[in-house]
Structure formats: structure tokens, C-alpha cells
């Protein structure tokens, strides 16, 4: 897995976190799997244990599979991650998160864009999917489409560090260095752990 892909997957896993357990009660395996600890080995174990439970609803099992796929990806076990995503989509074809994570893991640009299109179609307010689709457009040289996706993501969530980062990359490519620096500094102020690579652009 490339460094950029690793950062993308880590950002994905962090952005999918559900927040602390209600009322400070201990979490069960499923809750711990979905929330994530930031430690891939621990998260994968929680997810694997949660998935061993019988009687899970399809949507719940699909969510656990996607979470486990994210942990496997962070362990550089990409084939295993893709297998879990495929299983998740069989159970829940409407999982925008599954399409986004698969898009982050596959290399084929056209297939990546198809998955990102599906994620956005399923959830038009999915800012991470919009930001990553914009990044895919940017890699293809379509700056207008990229900017449209970044701006759409930021209109939904103005503090989206992911959209701000990719928009900064776009402005840098356009030689608009002042605008790029402003965007990268905002990214570092909002999410220095998620996007430490932003400092390299300053």
C-alpha cells in the first residue's frame, strides 16, 4: 500500500468512527469494531470476534465487514480487505461506505471513479466520497470537475480537512501558491494527525 493510500484509509477509518460509548458504558465487540481504536491489529480482532456472532442482521454484518476491511487495509492485507468489502456489498448493496473504501484500495482509475460515483449517488452528502472523487478527477487532469466536488464537499461540511487538503493540492498545481498555503494551514489546524503530509506542501 502506498503512503498516500495508507493516509486515505486511516482518514476513512477515523471519519467512520461513531464516537464514544453512550453513558460511559463498556462497548461490546461490535461497537468497538465500528468505533475503531486507531490500532489496526486490535480493531481487526474486535471485528472478527463481532462477526462470529450468530443472528446478525444483514446491514449490521455488512457494517462490521466494512470496518474489518478498513483494519485489514491498514495491516496491508488489501486482498483480504477487498474480499470483506465484496461480502458486505452482497449483504447491503446500499453501503456508500463500502464503495468508498473499495475505491481507496483499487488502482484502476475508471473502476475507482465508478465506485465513487456509486457512493455519492447513494449518499449525496457523503463529503469524504466527494473529496476522493474530486481527487480522482484531479489525477485525470479534470480540474473543473475536481473543484466542483471539493466545493460541494465544503458546502456540506466547511471543516472537511480532506476536501481542504485536496483543494490545496489543486491550487498548488495551478501555481496559486498563496491559496494553497492557506488551505494547507487550515488542514493542519483542523487535523494534524490525519493529514501530516500537508506540512510537506508548505
Short mmCIF file of the C-alpha atoms (twelve columns), coordinates in Angstrom:
data_MODEL
# 
_entry.id   MODEL 
# 
loop_
_atom_site.group_PDB 
_atom_site.id 
_atom_site.type_symbol 
_atom_site.label_atom_id 
_atom_site.label_alt_id 
_atom_site.label_comp_id 
_atom_site.label_asym_id 
_atom_site.label_seq_id 
_atom_site.Cartn_x 
_atom_site.Cartn_y 
_atom_site.Cartn_z 
_atom_site.pdbx_PDB_model_num 
ATOM 1   C CA . UNK A 1   0.000   0.000   0.000   1 
ATOM 2   C CA . UNK A 2   1.399   3.434   -0.881  1 
ATOM 3   C CA . UNK A 3   1.853   6.126   1.759   1 
ATOM 4   C CA . UNK A 4   -0.939  8.170   0.173   1 
ATOM 5   C CA . UNK A 5   -3.310  5.198   0.218   1 
ATOM 6   C CA . UNK A 6   -2.433  4.454   3.847   1 
ATOM 7   C CA . UNK A 7   -3.251  8.045   4.838   1 
ATOM 8   C CA . UNK A 8   -6.522  7.808   2.889   1 
ATOM 9   C CA . UNK A 9   -7.565  4.582   4.589   1 
ATOM 10  C CA . UNK A 10  -6.607  5.865   8.037   1 
ATOM 11  C CA . UNK A 11  -8.629  9.019   7.341   1 
ATOM 12  C CA . UNK A 12  -11.532 6.859   6.210   1 
ATOM 13  C CA . UNK A 13  -11.464 4.749   9.367   1 
ATOM 14  C CA . UNK A 14  -11.252 7.835   11.593  1 
ATOM 15  C CA . UNK A 15  -14.093 9.559   9.743   1 
ATOM 16  C CA . UNK A 16  -16.303 6.483   10.127  1 
ATOM 17  C CA . UNK A 17  -15.910 6.437   13.917  1 
ATOM 18  C CA . UNK A 18  -19.180 6.617   15.791  1 
ATOM 19  C CA . UNK A 19  -17.981 8.458   18.874  1 
ATOM 20  C CA . UNK A 20  -17.679 7.359   22.494  1 
ATOM 21  C CA . UNK A 21  -19.956 4.760   24.023  1 
ATOM 22  C CA . UNK A 22  -23.177 6.125   25.445  1 
ATOM 23  C CA . UNK A 23  -23.212 6.923   29.198  1 
ATOM 24  C CA . UNK A 24  -19.647 5.676   29.546  1 
ATOM 25  C CA . UNK A 25  -20.753 2.039   29.420  1 
ATOM 26  C CA . UNK A 26  -18.228 -0.554  28.210  1 
ATOM 27  C CA . UNK A 27  -18.536 -1.270  24.496  1 
ATOM 28  C CA . UNK A 28  -19.294 -4.689  23.116  1 
ATOM 29  C CA . UNK A 29  -17.153 -6.168  20.341  1 
ATOM 30  C CA . UNK A 30  -19.384 -4.803  17.593  1 
ATOM 31  C CA . UNK A 31  -19.334 -1.270  18.976  1 
ATOM 32  C CA . UNK A 32  -15.569 -1.411  19.466  1 
ATOM 33  C CA . UNK A 33  -15.147 -2.681  15.898  1 
ATOM 34  C CA . UNK A 34  -17.243 0.116   14.426  1 
ATOM 35  C CA . UNK A 35  -15.714 2.876   16.525  1 
ATOM 36  C CA . UNK A 36  -12.113 1.848   15.975  1 
ATOM 37  C CA . UNK A 37  -9.174  2.401   18.273  1 
ATOM 38  C CA . UNK A 38  -6.621  3.572   15.729  1 
ATOM 39  C CA . UNK A 39  -4.738  0.292   16.229  1 
ATOM 40  C CA . UNK A 40  -5.418  -1.936  13.248  1 
ATOM 41  C CA . UNK A 41  -4.495  -5.213  14.956  1 
ATOM 42  C CA . UNK A 42  -6.872  -4.504  17.842  1 
ATOM 43  C CA . UNK A 43  -9.659  -3.308  15.548  1 
ATOM 44  C CA . UNK A 44  -9.396  -6.360  13.307  1 
ATOM 45  C CA . UNK A 45  -9.647  -8.652  16.339  1 
ATOM 46  C CA . UNK A 46  -12.738 -6.869  17.648  1 
ATOM 47  C CA . UNK A 47  -14.365 -7.019  14.222  1 
ATOM 48  C CA . UNK A 48  -13.529 -10.682 13.710  1 
ATOM 49  C CA . UNK A 49  -14.986 -11.532 17.105  1 
ATOM 50  C CA . UNK A 50  -18.121 -9.463  16.473  1 
ATOM 51  C CA . UNK A 51  -18.630 -11.165 13.114  1 
ATOM 52  C CA . UNK A 52  -18.566 -14.576 14.790  1 
ATOM 53  C CA . UNK A 53  -21.863 -13.801 16.499  1 
ATOM 54  C CA . UNK A 54  -24.910 -15.534 15.123  1 
ATOM 55  C CA . UNK A 55  -28.141 -13.824 14.204  1 
ATOM 56  C CA . UNK A 56  -26.666 -10.540 12.985  1 
ATOM 57  C CA . UNK A 57  -28.910 -8.552  10.660  1 
ATOM 58  C CA . UNK A 58  -27.523 -8.192  7.133   1 
ATOM 59  C CA . UNK A 59  -26.984 -4.434  7.468   1 
ATOM 60  C CA . UNK A 60  -25.186 -4.867  10.797  1 
ATOM 61  C CA . UNK A 61  -22.969 -7.642  9.454   1 
ATOM 62  C CA . UNK A 62  -22.178 -5.536  6.380   1 
ATOM 63  C CA . UNK A 63  -21.111 -2.590  8.559   1 
ATOM 64  C CA . UNK A 64  -18.831 -4.865  10.585  1 
ATOM 65  C CA . UNK A 65  -17.331 -6.299  7.399   1 
ATOM 66  C CA . UNK A 66  -16.545 -2.805  6.108   1 
ATOM 67  C CA . UNK A 67  -14.938 -1.878  9.427   1 
ATOM 68  C CA . UNK A 68  -12.858 -5.070  9.357   1 
ATOM 69  C CA . UNK A 69  -11.869 -4.307  5.764   1 
ATOM 70  C CA . UNK A 70  -10.542 -0.937  6.897   1 
ATOM 71  C CA . UNK A 71  -8.471  -2.597  9.619   1 
ATOM 72  C CA . UNK A 72  -7.134  -5.207  7.187   1 
ATOM 73  C CA . UNK A 73  -6.199  -2.478  4.710   1 
ATOM 74  C CA . UNK A 74  -4.205  -0.711  7.416   1 
ATOM 75  C CA . UNK A 75  -2.397  -4.003  8.011   1 
ATOM 76  C CA . UNK A 76  -1.508  -4.087  4.288   1 
ATOM 77  C CA . UNK A 77  -3.826  -7.053  3.774   1 
ATOM 78  C CA . UNK A 78  -5.553  -5.485  0.776   1 
ATOM 79  C CA . UNK A 79  -6.821  -8.720  -0.865  1 
ATOM 80  C CA . UNK A 80  -8.495  -9.698  2.404   1 
ATOM 81  C CA . UNK A 81  -9.962  -6.216  2.725   1 
ATOM 82  C CA . UNK A 82  -11.415 -6.372  -0.787  1 
ATOM 83  C CA . UNK A 83  -12.933 -9.776  -0.036  1 
ATOM 84  C CA . UNK A 84  -14.683 -8.385  3.033   1 
ATOM 85  C CA . UNK A 85  -15.990 -5.414  1.045   1 
ATOM 86  C CA . UNK A 86  -17.420 -7.750  -1.595  1 
ATOM 87  C CA . UNK A 87  -19.170 -9.728  1.143   1 
ATOM 88  C CA . UNK A 88  -20.512 -6.507  2.645   1 
ATOM 89  C CA . UNK A 89  -21.952 -5.327  -0.662  1 
ATOM 90  C CA . UNK A 90  -23.737 -8.650  -1.172  1 
ATOM 91  C CA . UNK A 91  -25.447 -8.123  2.188   1 
ATOM 92  C CA . UNK A 92  -26.023 -4.394  1.770   1 
ATOM 93  C CA . UNK A 93  -25.709 -3.064  -1.805  1 
ATOM 94  C CA . UNK A 94  -26.613 0.375   -0.489  1 
ATOM 95  C CA . UNK A 95  -23.464 0.779   1.610   1 
ATOM 96  C CA . UNK A 96  -21.847 4.000   0.426   1 
ATOM 97  C CA . UNK A 97  -19.006 3.417   2.907   1 
ATOM 98  C CA . UNK A 98  -18.168 0.087   1.271   1 
ATOM 99  C CA . UNK A 99  -17.945 1.662   -2.178  1 
ATOM 100 C CA . UNK A 100 -15.730 4.451   -0.854  1 
ATOM 101 C CA . UNK A 101 -13.328 2.088   0.878   1 
ATOM 102 C CA . UNK A 102 -13.084 -0.140  -2.188  1 
ATOM 103 C CA . UNK A 103 -12.363 2.930   -4.313  1 
ATOM 104 C CA . UNK A 104 -9.464  3.786   -1.997  1 
ATOM 105 C CA . UNK A 105 -7.975  0.317   -2.384  1 
ATOM 106 C CA . UNK A 106 -8.239  -0.362  -6.117  1 
ATOM 107 C CA . UNK A 107 -5.797  1.062   -8.646  1 
ATOM 108 C CA . UNK A 108 -7.848  1.147   -11.829 1 
ATOM 109 C CA . UNK A 109 -8.923  4.782   -12.193 1 
ATOM 110 C CA . UNK A 110 -12.130 4.055   -14.101 1 
ATOM 111 C CA . UNK A 111 -13.214 1.425   -11.579 1 
ATOM 112 C CA . UNK A 112 -12.292 3.822   -8.778  1 
ATOM 113 C CA . UNK A 113 -14.493 6.535   -10.278 1 
ATOM 114 C CA . UNK A 114 -17.391 4.116   -10.744 1 
ATOM 115 C CA . UNK A 115 -17.272 3.198   -7.073  1 
ATOM 116 C CA . UNK A 116 -17.020 6.838   -6.025  1 
ATOM 117 C CA . UNK A 117 -19.962 7.707   -8.277  1 
ATOM 118 C CA . UNK A 118 -21.979 4.958   -6.575  1 
ATOM 119 C CA . UNK A 119 -21.022 6.208   -3.126  1 
ATOM 120 C CA . UNK A 120 -22.105 9.762   -3.961  1 
ATOM 121 C CA . UNK A 121 -25.304 8.564   -5.647  1 
ATOM 122 C CA . UNK A 122 -26.192 6.561   -2.544  1 
ATOM 123 C CA . UNK A 123 -25.351 9.454   -0.229  1 
ATOM 124 C CA . UNK A 124 -25.077 12.892  -1.892  1 
ATOM 125 C CA . UNK A 125 -23.953 14.359  1.451   1 
ATOM 126 C CA . UNK A 126 -21.003 11.971  1.829   1 
ATOM 127 C CA . UNK A 127 -18.242 14.572  1.923   1 
ATOM 128 C CA . UNK A 128 -15.362 12.076  2.013   1 
ATOM 129 C CA . UNK A 129 -16.658 10.386  -1.143  1 
ATOM 130 C CA . UNK A 130 -16.990 13.769  -2.858  1 
ATOM 131 C CA . UNK A 131 -13.460 14.746  -1.817  1 
ATOM 132 C CA . UNK A 132 -11.944 11.484  -3.037  1 
ATOM 133 C CA . UNK A 133 -13.878 11.656  -6.305  1 
ATOM 134 C CA . UNK A 134 -12.526 15.148  -6.800  1 
ATOM 135 C CA . UNK A 135 -9.022  13.798  -6.186  1 
ATOM 136 C CA . UNK A 136 -9.612  11.094  -8.803  1 
ATOM 137 C CA . UNK A 137 -10.730 13.735  -11.290 1 
ATOM 138 C CA . UNK A 138 -7.641  15.770  -10.442 1 
ATOM 139 C CA . UNK A 139 -5.385  12.802  -11.210 1 
ATOM 140 C CA . UNK A 140 -7.091  12.570  -14.597 1 
ATOM 141 C CA . UNK A 141 -6.423  16.255  -15.236 1 
ATOM 142 C CA . UNK A 142 -10.076 17.342  -14.978 1 
ATOM 143 C CA . UNK A 143 -9.562  20.338  -12.707 1 
ATOM 144 C CA . UNK A 144 -13.057 21.744  -13.229 1 
ATOM 145 C CA . UNK A 145 -14.776 18.536  -12.087 1 
ATOM 146 C CA . UNK A 146 -12.312 18.214  -9.207  1 
ATOM 147 C CA . UNK A 147 -13.004 21.740  -7.969  1 
ATOM 148 C CA . UNK A 148 -16.759 21.187  -8.230  1 
ATOM 149 C CA . UNK A 149 -16.523 18.137  -5.971  1 
ATOM 150 C CA . UNK A 150 -14.229 19.843  -3.461  1 
ATOM 151 C CA . UNK A 151 -16.515 22.873  -3.268  1 
ATOM 152 C CA . UNK A 152 -19.603 20.670  -2.957  1 
ATOM 153 C CA . UNK A 153 -17.994 18.789  -0.076  1 
ATOM 154 C CA . UNK A 154 -17.047 22.058  1.626   1 
ATOM 155 C CA . UNK A 155 -20.542 23.484  1.174   1 
ATOM 156 C CA . UNK A 156 -21.827 20.487  3.144   1 
ATOM 157 C CA . UNK A 157 -19.026 20.420  5.715   1 
ATOM 158 C CA . UNK A 158 -16.863 23.557  5.657   1 
ATOM 159 C CA . UNK A 159 -14.357 21.999  8.075   1 
ATOM 160 C CA . UNK A 160 -13.740 18.889  5.965   1 
ATOM 161 C CA . UNK A 161 -9.976  18.577  6.255   1 
ATOM 162 C CA . UNK A 162 -9.934  16.033  3.430   1 
ATOM 163 C CA . UNK A 163 -11.652 18.357  0.944   1 
ATOM 164 C CA . UNK A 164 -9.495  21.275  2.088   1 
ATOM 165 C CA . UNK A 165 -6.337  19.207  1.598   1 
ATOM 166 C CA . UNK A 166 -7.223  18.078  -1.916  1 
ATOM 167 C CA . UNK A 167 -8.330  21.590  -2.865  1 
ATOM 168 C CA . UNK A 168 -4.941  22.789  -1.635  1 
ATOM 169 C CA . UNK A 169 -3.254  20.284  -3.947  1 
ATOM 170 C CA . UNK A 170 -5.346  21.612  -6.835  1 
ATOM 171 C CA . UNK A 171 -4.398  25.221  -6.093  1 
ATOM 172 C CA . UNK A 172 -0.726  24.229  -5.843  1 
ATOM 173 C CA . UNK A 173 -0.936  22.555  -9.253  1 
ATOM 174 C CA . UNK A 174 -2.490  25.739  -10.604 1 
ATOM 175 C CA . UNK A 175 0.501   27.701  -9.234  1 
ATOM 176 C CA . UNK A 176 -1.834  29.554  -6.851  1 
ATOM 177 C CA . UNK A 177 0.630   29.094  -4.038  1 
ATOM 178 C CA . UNK A 178 -0.849  31.618  -1.621  1 
ATOM 179 C CA . UNK A 179 -4.269  29.985  -1.790  1 
ATOM 180 C CA . UNK A 180 -2.668  26.556  -1.450  1 
ATOM 181 C CA . UNK A 181 -0.711  27.602  1.639   1 
ATOM 182 C CA . UNK A 182 -3.858  28.982  3.280   1 
ATOM 183 C CA . UNK A 183 -5.687  25.719  2.650   1 
ATOM 184 C CA . UNK A 184 -2.838  23.542  3.918   1 
ATOM 185 C CA . UNK A 185 -2.525  25.624  7.084   1 
ATOM 186 C CA . UNK A 186 -6.254  25.181  7.704   1 
ATOM 187 C CA . UNK A 187 -5.845  21.429  7.235   1 
ATOM 188 C CA . UNK A 188 -3.007  21.275  9.771   1 
ATOM 189 C CA . UNK A 189 -5.015  23.346  12.249  1 
ATOM 190 C CA . UNK A 190 -8.048  21.072  11.893  1 
ATOM 191 C CA . UNK A 191 -6.484  17.619  11.575  1 
ATOM 192 C CA . UNK A 192 -2.701  17.477  12.010  1 
ATOM 193 C CA . UNK A 193 -2.776  13.750  12.821  1 
ATOM 194 C CA . UNK A 194 -4.911  12.790  9.829   1 
ATOM 195 C CA . UNK A 195 -3.021  14.920  7.319   1 
ATOM 196 C CA . UNK A 196 0.604   15.403  8.433   1 
ATOM 197 C CA . UNK A 197 1.616   15.263  4.778   1 
ATOM 198 C CA . UNK A 198 0.061   18.731  4.355   1 
ATOM 199 C CA . UNK A 199 3.131   20.205  6.055   1 
ATOM 200 C CA . UNK A 200 5.284   18.984  3.167   1 
ATOM 201 C CA . UNK A 201 3.422   21.309  0.782   1 
ATOM 202 C CA . UNK A 202 4.221   24.469  2.756   1 
# 
